[in-house]
């Protein structure tokens, strides 16, 4: 459990360091804000589905910035 936060912290710190140095990070493996939005929308849809006796609901997972 602690290792996953340590890895996440390290990846974010390396990305911040790369940004400050004016270079691109090697690889971004930590979640973005959009990933967080998708997670919240998913959990909200699951809760709504449960409240409606398991009915299918639209989780609205499409990125509105993409055509």
PDB file of C-alpha atoms in Angstrom:
ATOM      1  CA  UNK A   1       0.000   0.000   0.000  1.00  0.00           C
ATOM      2  CA  UNK A   2       2.685   2.476   0.992  1.00  0.00           C
ATOM      3  CA  UNK A   3       4.790   1.490  -2.012  1.00  0.00           C
ATOM      4  CA  UNK A   4       2.073   2.538  -4.461  1.00  0.00           C
ATOM      5  CA  UNK A   5       1.948   6.026  -2.947  1.00  0.00           C
ATOM      6  CA  UNK A   6       5.733   6.207  -2.938  1.00  0.00           C
ATOM      7  CA  UNK A   7       5.809   5.291  -6.634  1.00  0.00           C
ATOM      8  CA  UNK A   8       3.070   7.781  -7.438  1.00  0.00           C
ATOM      9  CA  UNK A   9       4.838  10.526  -5.498  1.00  0.00           C
ATOM     10  CA  UNK A  10       8.129   9.756  -7.252  1.00  0.00           C
ATOM     11  CA  UNK A  11       6.538   9.878 -10.723  1.00  0.00           C
ATOM     12  CA  UNK A  12       4.829  13.195  -9.980  1.00  0.00           C
ATOM     13  CA  UNK A  13       8.010  14.665  -8.494  1.00  0.00           C
ATOM     14  CA  UNK A  14       9.989  13.607 -11.583  1.00  0.00           C
ATOM     15  CA  UNK A  15       7.378  15.202 -13.875  1.00  0.00           C
ATOM     16  CA  UNK A  16       7.489  18.450 -11.891  1.00  0.00           C
ATOM     17  CA  UNK A  17      11.284  18.432 -11.989  1.00  0.00           C
ATOM     18  CA  UNK A  18      11.258  17.857 -15.762  1.00  0.00           C
ATOM     19  CA  UNK A  19       8.774  20.694 -16.255  1.00  0.00           C
ATOM     20  CA  UNK A  20      10.881  23.076 -14.190  1.00  0.00           C
ATOM     21  CA  UNK A  21      13.954  22.095 -16.194  1.00  0.00           C
ATOM     22  CA  UNK A  22      12.106  22.769 -19.456  1.00  0.00           C
ATOM     23  CA  UNK A  23      12.062  19.202 -20.690  1.00  0.00           C
ATOM     24  CA  UNK A  24       9.377  16.618 -21.254  1.00  0.00           C
ATOM     25  CA  UNK A  25       9.028  13.848 -18.676  1.00  0.00           C
ATOM     26  CA  UNK A  26      10.071  10.429 -19.922  1.00  0.00           C
ATOM     27  CA  UNK A  27       6.656   8.882 -19.370  1.00  0.00           C
ATOM     28  CA  UNK A  28       3.524   9.923 -17.502  1.00  0.00           C
ATOM     29  CA  UNK A  29       2.119   6.964 -15.635  1.00  0.00           C
ATOM     30  CA  UNK A  30       0.211   8.754 -12.905  1.00  0.00           C
ATOM     31  CA  UNK A  31      -3.490   9.566 -13.287  1.00  0.00           C
ATOM     32  CA  UNK A  32      -4.606  12.847 -14.784  1.00  0.00           C
ATOM     33  CA  UNK A  33      -7.460  15.090 -13.694  1.00  0.00           C
ATOM     34  CA  UNK A  34      -9.526  13.584 -16.507  1.00  0.00           C
ATOM     35  CA  UNK A  35      -8.853  10.092 -15.092  1.00  0.00           C
ATOM     36  CA  UNK A  36     -10.251  11.326 -11.774  1.00  0.00           C
ATOM     37  CA  UNK A  37     -13.344  12.743 -13.491  1.00  0.00           C
ATOM     38  CA  UNK A  38     -13.938   9.395 -15.198  1.00  0.00           C
ATOM     39  CA  UNK A  39     -13.620   7.565 -11.892  1.00  0.00           C
ATOM     40  CA  UNK A  40     -16.146   9.839 -10.177  1.00  0.00           C
ATOM     41  CA  UNK A  41     -18.567   9.550 -13.110  1.00  0.00           C
ATOM     42  CA  UNK A  42     -18.257   5.769 -13.037  1.00  0.00           C
ATOM     43  CA  UNK A  43     -18.963   5.521  -9.304  1.00  0.00           C
ATOM     44  CA  UNK A  44     -21.883   7.947  -9.671  1.00  0.00           C
ATOM     45  CA  UNK A  45     -23.357   5.812 -12.467  1.00  0.00           C
ATOM     46  CA  UNK A  46     -22.957   2.643 -10.393  1.00  0.00           C
ATOM     47  CA  UNK A  47     -24.779   4.312  -7.481  1.00  0.00           C
ATOM     48  CA  UNK A  48     -27.566   5.561  -9.755  1.00  0.00           C
ATOM     49  CA  UNK A  49     -27.932   2.108 -11.287  1.00  0.00           C
ATOM     50  CA  UNK A  50     -28.219   0.542  -7.832  1.00  0.00           C
ATOM     51  CA  UNK A  51     -30.883   3.079  -6.792  1.00  0.00           C
ATOM     52  CA  UNK A  52     -32.840   2.146  -9.948  1.00  0.00           C
ATOM     53  CA  UNK A  53     -32.861  -1.612  -9.338  1.00  0.00           C
ATOM     54  CA  UNK A  54     -29.822  -2.291 -11.525  1.00  0.00           C
ATOM     55  CA  UNK A  55     -31.063  -0.352 -14.550  1.00  0.00           C
ATOM     56  CA  UNK A  56     -28.484   0.590 -17.168  1.00  0.00           C
ATOM     57  CA  UNK A  57     -27.408   4.236 -16.900  1.00  0.00           C
ATOM     58  CA  UNK A  58     -25.130   6.366 -19.052  1.00  0.00           C
ATOM     59  CA  UNK A  59     -21.891   7.073 -17.183  1.00  0.00           C
ATOM     60  CA  UNK A  60     -20.987   9.904 -19.625  1.00  0.00           C
ATOM     61  CA  UNK A  61     -17.408   8.699 -20.026  1.00  0.00           C
ATOM     62  CA  UNK A  62     -16.748  10.384 -23.369  1.00  0.00           C
ATOM     63  CA  UNK A  63     -14.249  13.230 -23.339  1.00  0.00           C
ATOM     64  CA  UNK A  64     -16.199  16.362 -24.304  1.00  0.00           C
ATOM     65  CA  UNK A  65     -13.059  17.900 -25.822  1.00  0.00           C
ATOM     66  CA  UNK A  66     -12.795  15.107 -28.394  1.00  0.00           C
ATOM     67  CA  UNK A  67     -15.021  15.378 -31.480  1.00  0.00           C
TER      68      UNK A  67
END
